Amino acid sequence: MNNVLAVDPQKVPVKKLRSGNAIPVVGLGTFGSDHITPDQVAEAVKEAIRLGYRHIDCASVYMNEKEIGGAIKEAIDAGYCTREELFITSKVWNDAHHRVIESCEQSLQDLGLDYLDLYLVHWPFPNYHAPGCDGDARNPDSVPFKAENYLKTWNDMETLFKQGKVKAIGTSNMTIPKFEATLDKMEILPAVNEMEIHPCFQQEALFQYCVDKGIQPIGYSPIGSPARPERDRTPDDAVDIEHPVVQQIAKRLGVHPAVVCIKWAVQRGEVAIPFSTNPRNYMSNLAAVTSSPLTDDEMEAMKTVECGSRLIKGQVFLWEGANSWEDLWDLNGEIIQ
Ligand SMILES: NC(=O)c1ccc[n+]([C@@H]2O[C@H](COP(=O)([O-])OP(=O)(O)OC[C@H]3O[C@@H](n4cnc5c(N)ncnc54)[C@H](OP(=O)(O)O)[C@@H]3O)[C@@H](O)[C@H]2O)c1
């Protein structure tokens, strides 16, 4: 861990959310691939906080909130920061859309916190009776998105916000048609939408839609998730960190291509949540936003990297009768049910 430079958290820019709180533009992701243990993630969280991270992206389905809670407590007890200086996100999983309040209570208990800074509906596809996904298998209890069901779930999110148990509420993996079917019926609008964004998959239309509606985009898999599980790999997937434009900019700056992805994301206006358990890597991701930016020409060149390569396709959330993962993403502008 020696030789890894700390970053002054005061130098990390924040984005003010419509809920009133401010989110640091880089957070540490906590969904590790299969070979990473919860203790390894927790160790990374504690060390990352010591070295300057203040924003941690968690979720109940990552099955490591207890360990991360221990790490947060140790970090606070060690005097690295106060609770108030941290920004902690969690998410309600697909099997708990009908018991959002209990699910949030469980995450609070596991994380050892009195409140969350942000709580998200992880995916808009409920499966009411079975937990998670198992490898490649479809979950027989998955059902399609229905606006009326989502709005019931959202109503409980709003209750949590009004109770002060969560300081902001948001969505994840939404599409423009799904927003169009729900936004104007919500009492409290989402502060953020967490969505897949990386240079090869920029989601420009959804990104702009969110910005126009005052919904802060949070980009997940910002480096192109090089260690994602086998179930999320297909031969056509693009590799962001191998793209010549990304590599050329990395060469000019003398950094790993991953750092270019983070710089690009934040300069574009996103919040990015890269995962890493390697202190050198996660600190270079945080330092990316405190050093010189990409030039205007480089930002223009990054637009050409886009090739529509969605990596996290969500195929395990397909319901009986749906044809392909593409049905999840409303590609024709209509919600398929
Ligand atoms: N809302 C959702 O539905 C959703 C879905 C997927 C992910 N997420 C969130 O987004 C987070 C990040 O996504 P992700 O884990 O899929 O992908 P990612 O952040 O794009 O990629 C993580 C991988 O990149 C490597 N890496 C990170 N920084 C690096 C650097 N500076 N140099 C070289 N390699 C580097 C890491 O390896 P090392 O550990 O070796 O550094 C790790 O294997 C997740 O952890 C999770 O919190 C949310």
Coordinates of C-alpha atoms and ligand atoms in Angstrom, one line a residue:
M1 CA 0.0 0.0 0.0
N2 CA 3.0 2.2 0.2
N3 CA 3.8 4.7 -2.6
V4 CA 0.1 5.2 -3.3
L5 CA -0.7 8.9 -3.1
A6 CA -3.7 10.1 -1.1
V7 CA -6.1 12.6 -2.7
D8 CA -7.4 15.5 -0.8
P9 CA -11.2 14.8 -0.7
Q10 CA -11.8 18.6 -0.8
K11 CA -10.3 18.7 -4.3
V12 CA -12.7 16.1 -5.7
P13 CA -15.6 18.0 -7.3
V14 CA -19.2 17.3 -6.3
K15 CA -22.5 17.4 -8.1
K16 CA -25.4 19.0 -6.3
L17 CA -28.4 16.8 -6.5
R18 CA -32.0 18.0 -6.7
S19 CA -32.5 16.5 -3.2
G20 CA -30.1 19.1 -1.9
N21 CA -27.1 16.9 -1.0
A22 CA -23.9 16.8 -3.0
I23 CA -22.3 13.6 -4.5
P24 CA -18.6 13.4 -5.2
V25 CA -18.0 12.8 -8.9
V26 CA -16.0 9.6 -8.3
G27 CA -17.2 6.8 -6.0
L28 CA -15.8 3.4 -5.4
G29 CA -17.9 0.6 -6.9
T30 CA -18.3 -2.5 -4.7
F31 CA -19.6 -5.2 -7.0
G32 CA -16.5 -7.4 -7.5
S33 CA -16.3 -10.3 -9.9
D34 CA -16.7 -13.8 -8.5
H35 CA -13.1 -14.3 -7.4
I36 CA -13.2 -11.2 -5.1
T37 CA -14.3 -11.9 -1.6
P38 CA -16.5 -9.5 0.6
D39 CA -13.5 -9.0 2.9
Q40 CA -11.3 -7.9 0.0
V41 CA -13.9 -5.3 -1.0
A42 CA -14.3 -4.2 2.6
E43 CA -10.5 -3.8 2.9
A44 CA -10.5 -1.7 -0.3
V45 CA -13.3 0.5 1.1
K46 CA -11.4 1.2 4.3
E47 CA -8.1 1.9 2.6
A48 CA -9.9 4.0 -0.1
I49 CA -11.5 6.1 2.6
R50 CA -8.2 6.6 4.3
L51 CA -6.7 7.7 1.0
G52 CA -9.4 10.2 0.1
Y53 CA -12.6 8.4 -1.2
R54 CA -15.8 9.7 0.3
H55 CA -18.4 8.1 -2.0
I56 CA -19.1 4.4 -1.9
D57 CA -21.6 2.6 -4.3
C58 CA -23.2 -0.4 -2.5
A59 CA -26.2 -2.7 -3.0
S60 CA -27.8 -5.4 -1.0
V61 CA -27.4 -7.9 -3.9
Y62 CA -23.6 -7.5 -3.8
M63 CA -23.8 -9.6 -0.6
N64 CA -21.0 -7.6 1.1
E65 CA -22.8 -4.7 2.9
K66 CA -22.1 -6.2 6.4
E67 CA -18.3 -6.3 5.6
I68 CA -18.4 -2.8 4.1
G69 CA -20.3 -1.6 7.2
G70 CA -17.5 -2.9 9.3
A71 CA -14.9 -1.1 7.1
I72 CA -16.9 2.2 7.3
K73 CA -17.0 1.9 11.1
E74 CA -13.3 1.2 11.3
A75 CA -12.5 4.1 9.0
I76 CA -14.6 6.5 11.1
D77 CA -13.3 5.1 14.4
A78 CA -9.7 5.6 13.0
G79 CA -10.5 9.3 12.4
Y80 CA -10.2 9.1 8.6
C81 CA -13.5 11.0 8.2
T82 CA -16.8 11.6 9.8
R83 CA -20.1 9.9 8.8
E84 CA -21.3 13.2 7.5
E85 CA -18.3 13.5 5.1
L86 CA -19.2 10.1 3.5
F87 CA -21.7 9.6 0.7
I88 CA -23.1 6.0 0.9
T89 CA -25.5 4.6 -1.7
S90 CA -27.4 1.3 -1.5
K91 CA -30.1 -0.2 -3.7
V92 CA -33.3 -2.3 -3.4
W93 CA -33.0 -5.6 -5.2
N94 CA -35.5 -7.0 -7.7
D95 CA -37.0 -9.5 -5.1
A96 CA -37.9 -6.6 -2.7
H97 CA -39.9 -4.2 -4.8
H98 CA -42.9 -4.9 -2.6
R99 CA -40.9 -4.5 0.6
V100 CA -38.7 -1.5 0.0
I101 CA -38.9 -0.2 3.5
E102 CA -37.7 -3.5 5.1
S103 CA -35.0 -3.8 2.5
C104 CA -33.7 -0.4 3.2
E105 CA -33.8 -1.1 7.0
Q106 CA -31.7 -4.3 6.3
S107 CA -29.1 -2.4 4.3
L108 CA -28.9 0.3 7.1
Q109 CA -28.4 -2.4 9.7
D110 CA -25.8 -4.2 7.6
L111 CA -23.9 -1.0 6.8
G112 CA -24.2 0.1 10.4
L113 CA -25.7 3.5 9.4
D114 CA -28.6 5.7 10.6
Y115 CA -29.3 7.0 7.1
L116 CA -28.2 6.5 3.5
D117 CA -27.1 9.4 1.2
L118 CA -28.8 7.8 -1.8
Y119 CA -31.1 4.8 -2.3
L120 CA -31.9 3.4 -5.7
V121 CA -34.3 1.0 -7.3
H122 CA -31.6 -1.3 -8.7
W123 CA -33.5 -2.6 -11.8
P124 CA -37.0 -1.9 -13.0
F125 CA -37.7 -5.6 -13.4
P126 CA -39.2 -7.2 -10.2
N127 CA -39.1 -10.9 -9.4
Y128 CA -41.3 -11.0 -6.4
H129 CA -40.5 -14.4 -5.0
A130 CA -37.0 -15.4 -5.7
P131 CA -33.7 -13.8 -4.9
G132 CA -31.3 -12.5 -7.5
C133 CA -30.2 -14.3 -10.6
D134 CA -28.2 -17.5 -10.7
G135 CA -25.5 -17.6 -13.3
D136 CA -27.1 -17.6 -16.8
A137 CA -30.5 -18.9 -15.7
R138 CA -33.6 -16.9 -16.3
N139 CA -35.5 -16.3 -13.0
P140 CA -38.9 -17.9 -13.4
D141 CA -40.4 -15.3 -11.1
S142 CA -39.3 -12.3 -13.2
V143 CA -42.0 -10.2 -14.6
P144 CA -41.9 -7.3 -17.1
F145 CA -41.8 -3.6 -16.2
K146 CA -45.3 -2.2 -15.4
A147 CA -45.6 1.5 -14.7
E148 CA -48.2 1.0 -12.1
N149 CA -46.1 -1.5 -10.2
Y150 CA -43.0 0.6 -10.4
L151 CA -44.9 3.6 -9.1
K152 CA -46.0 1.6 -6.0
T153 CA -42.4 0.7 -5.4
W154 CA -41.4 4.4 -5.9
N155 CA -44.1 5.5 -3.5
D156 CA -42.2 3.5 -0.8
M157 CA -38.9 5.2 -1.9
E158 CA -40.6 8.5 -1.4
T159 CA -41.7 7.5 2.1
L160 CA -38.1 6.6 3.0
F161 CA -37.0 10.0 1.8
K162 CA -39.7 11.8 3.8
Q163 CA -38.7 9.8 6.9
G164 CA -35.1 11.1 6.5
K165 CA -33.8 7.5 6.3
V166 CA -32.4 8.3 2.9
K167 CA -31.2 11.7 1.8
A168 CA -31.9 11.2 -1.9
I169 CA -33.7 8.6 -4.0
G170 CA -33.0 7.5 -7.6
T171 CA -33.5 5.0 -10.3
S172 CA -31.1 2.7 -12.1
N173 CA -31.2 1.0 -15.5
M174 CA -34.2 3.1 -16.6
T175 CA -34.9 4.0 -20.3
I176 CA -36.6 7.0 -21.8
P177 CA -39.9 5.2 -22.4
K178 CA -39.9 4.0 -18.8
F179 CA -39.3 7.5 -17.5
E180 CA -42.0 8.8 -19.8
A181 CA -44.4 6.3 -18.3
T182 CA -43.7 7.3 -14.7
L183 CA -42.0 10.6 -14.1
D184 CA -45.1 12.8 -14.3
K185 CA -46.8 10.6 -11.8
M186 CA -44.1 10.7 -9.2
E187 CA -44.4 13.1 -6.3
I188 CA -40.6 13.2 -5.7
L189 CA -38.5 13.0 -8.9
P190 CA -35.4 10.8 -9.0
A191 CA -32.2 12.6 -8.1
V192 CA -30.1 10.3 -10.2
N193 CA -30.3 7.5 -12.7
E194 CA -27.4 5.0 -12.4
M195 CA -26.8 3.5 -15.8
E196 CA -24.1 1.7 -17.9
I197 CA -21.9 4.4 -19.5
H198 CA -18.4 4.0 -20.9
P199 CA -16.7 5.3 -24.0
C200 CA -18.0 2.4 -26.2
F201 CA -21.5 2.8 -24.8
Q202 CA -22.2 6.5 -24.2
Q203 CA -26.0 6.4 -24.2
E204 CA -26.1 10.0 -25.4
A205 CA -29.9 10.3 -25.8
L206 CA -30.7 8.9 -22.3
F207 CA -27.8 10.9 -20.8
Q208 CA -29.2 14.2 -22.3
Y209 CA -32.8 13.2 -21.3
C210 CA -31.6 12.8 -17.7
V211 CA -29.7 16.1 -17.7
D212 CA -32.7 17.9 -19.2
K213 CA -35.0 16.5 -16.4
G214 CA -32.5 17.4 -13.6
I215 CA -31.6 13.7 -13.0
Q216 CA -27.9 13.3 -12.5
P217 CA -26.5 10.4 -14.6
I218 CA -24.2 8.1 -12.6
G219 CA -22.2 5.9 -15.0
Y220 CA -21.6 2.3 -13.9
S221 CA -18.9 0.1 -15.5
P222 CA -17.1 3.3 -16.5
I223 CA -14.0 1.4 -17.6
G224 CA -15.9 -1.2 -19.6
S225 CA -16.0 -3.7 -16.7
P226 CA -13.0 -5.8 -17.9
A227 CA -13.5 -8.4 -15.1
R228 CA -17.3 -8.8 -15.5
P229 CA -18.8 -12.3 -15.0
E230 CA -18.8 -14.8 -17.9
R231 CA -22.6 -14.5 -18.2
D232 CA -22.1 -10.8 -19.3
R233 CA -19.6 -11.6 -22.0
T234 CA -20.4 -12.0 -25.7
P235 CA -17.9 -12.2 -28.6
D236 CA -19.0 -8.8 -30.0
D237 CA -18.3 -6.8 -26.9
A238 CA -16.0 -3.9 -27.4
V239 CA -13.0 -3.3 -25.1
D240 CA -12.9 0.3 -24.1
I241 CA -9.3 0.3 -22.7
E242 CA -8.0 -1.2 -26.0
H243 CA -9.6 1.4 -28.2
P244 CA -6.9 3.4 -30.2
V245 CA -8.4 6.8 -29.3
V246 CA -8.4 5.9 -25.6
Q247 CA -4.9 4.5 -25.8
Q248 CA -3.6 7.5 -27.7
I249 CA -4.8 9.9 -25.1
A250 CA -3.5 7.6 -22.3
K251 CA -0.1 7.7 -24.0
R252 CA -0.1 11.5 -24.1
L253 CA -1.0 11.8 -20.5
G254 CA 1.2 8.8 -19.3
V255 CA -1.7 7.1 -17.6
H256 CA -3.6 3.8 -17.9
P257 CA -6.5 3.9 -20.4
A258 CA -8.8 3.4 -17.4
V259 CA -7.9 6.9 -16.2
V260 CA -8.9 8.3 -19.6
C261 CA -12.3 6.7 -19.2
I262 CA -12.8 8.3 -15.8
K263 CA -11.6 11.8 -17.0
W264 CA -13.9 11.6 -20.0
A265 CA -16.9 10.5 -17.9
V266 CA -16.5 13.3 -15.4
Q267 CA -15.8 16.0 -18.0
R268 CA -18.9 15.0 -19.8
G269 CA -20.9 15.6 -16.6
E270 CA -21.3 12.2 -15.1
V271 CA -20.6 10.8 -11.7
A272 CA -18.4 7.6 -12.2
I273 CA -18.2 4.7 -9.9
P274 CA -15.3 2.5 -11.0
F275 CA -14.6 -0.7 -9.1
S276 CA -11.2 -1.8 -7.9
T277 CA -9.5 -3.5 -5.0
N278 CA -6.1 -2.4 -6.1
P279 CA -5.0 0.7 -4.2
R280 CA -2.9 2.0 -7.1
N281 CA -5.8 1.6 -9.5
Y282 CA -8.5 3.0 -7.4
M283 CA -6.4 6.0 -6.3
S284 CA -5.4 6.7 -9.9
N285 CA -9.2 6.7 -10.7
L286 CA -9.8 9.3 -8.0
A287 CA -6.8 11.4 -8.9
A288 CA -8.0 11.4 -12.5
V289 CA -10.4 14.3 -11.6
T290 CA -7.8 16.4 -9.9
S291 CA -5.2 16.5 -12.7
S292 CA -5.2 18.1 -16.2
P293 CA -8.4 17.5 -18.2
L294 CA -8.7 16.1 -21.7
T295 CA -8.5 18.8 -24.4
D296 CA -11.6 19.8 -26.4
D297 CA -10.2 17.9 -29.4
E298 CA -9.8 14.8 -27.3
M299 CA -13.3 15.1 -25.9
E300 CA -14.5 15.4 -29.6
A301 CA -12.4 12.3 -30.5
M302 CA -13.9 10.3 -27.6
K303 CA -17.3 10.7 -29.3
T304 CA -16.1 8.5 -32.1
V305 CA -15.4 5.6 -29.7
E306 CA -19.1 5.1 -29.3
C307 CA -20.2 1.8 -30.9
G308 CA -23.3 0.8 -29.0
S309 CA -21.6 -2.0 -27.0
R310 CA -23.9 -2.7 -24.1
L311 CA -22.0 -5.0 -21.7
I312 CA -24.5 -5.5 -18.9
K313 CA -27.4 -6.8 -21.0
G314 CA -29.7 -7.9 -18.1
Q315 CA -30.7 -11.1 -19.8
V316 CA -31.2 -12.9 -16.5
F317 CA -34.1 -10.6 -15.8
L318 CA -36.1 -11.7 -18.8
W319 CA -39.6 -12.9 -18.0
E320 CA -41.3 -15.9 -19.5
G321 CA -42.4 -15.1 -23.0
A322 CA -39.8 -12.4 -23.7
N323 CA -37.5 -13.1 -26.6
S324 CA -34.2 -11.5 -26.1
W325 CA -32.3 -9.2 -23.7
E326 CA -33.1 -6.4 -26.2
D327 CA -36.7 -6.6 -25.0
L328 CA -35.5 -5.1 -21.6
W329 CA -34.3 -1.9 -23.1
D330 CA -37.2 -0.5 -25.2
L331 CA -35.1 -0.2 -28.3
N332 CA -38.1 0.7 -30.5
G333 CA -39.2 3.4 -28.2
E334 CA -41.9 1.2 -26.7
I335 CA -42.1 -0.8 -23.5
I336 CA -42.4 -4.5 -24.3
Q337 CA -44.4 -6.4 -21.7
Ligands
LIG1 N1 -26.7 -0.1 -11.0 C1 -26.3 -1.3 -11.6 O1 -27.1 -2.0 -12.1 C2 -24.8 -1.6 -11.7 C3 -24.4 -2.6 -12.6 C4 -23.1 -2.9 -12.7 C5 -22.2 -2.2 -11.9 N2 -22.6 -1.3 -11.0 C6 -21.7 -0.5 -10.1 O2 -20.6 0.0 -10.8 C7 -19.4 -0.4 -10.3 C8 -18.3 -0.5 -11.4 O3 -18.7 -1.3 -12.5 P1 -17.8 -2.6 -12.9 O4 -17.2 -3.2 -11.7 O5 -18.8 -3.4 -13.7 O6 -16.8 -2.1 -13.9 P2 -15.6 -1.1 -14.1 O7 -15.5 -0.2 -12.9 O8 -15.7 -0.5 -15.4 O9 -14.3 -2.0 -14.1 C9 -13.7 -2.6 -13.0 C10 -12.5 -3.3 -13.4 O10 -11.5 -2.4 -13.9 C11 -10.3 -2.6 -13.3 N3 -9.7 -1.3 -13.0 C12 -10.2 -0.3 -12.2 N4 -9.5 0.8 -12.2 C13 -8.4 0.5 -13.0 C14 -7.2 1.3 -13.3 N5 -7.0 2.5 -12.9 N6 -6.3 0.6 -14.1 C15 -6.5 -0.6 -14.5 N7 -7.6 -1.4 -14.2 C16 -8.5 -0.8 -13.5 C17 -10.5 -3.3 -12.0 O11 -9.5 -4.2 -11.7 P3 -8.6 -4.1 -10.3 O12 -9.4 -4.5 -9.2 O13 -7.5 -5.0 -10.6 O14 -8.1 -2.7 -10.3 C18 -11.8 -4.1 -12.3 O15 -11.5 -5.4 -12.8 C19 -19.7 -1.8 -9.7 O16 -18.7 -2.2 -8.8 C20 -21.0 -1.4 -9.0 O17 -20.8 -0.7 -7.8 C21 -23.9 -0.9 -10.9

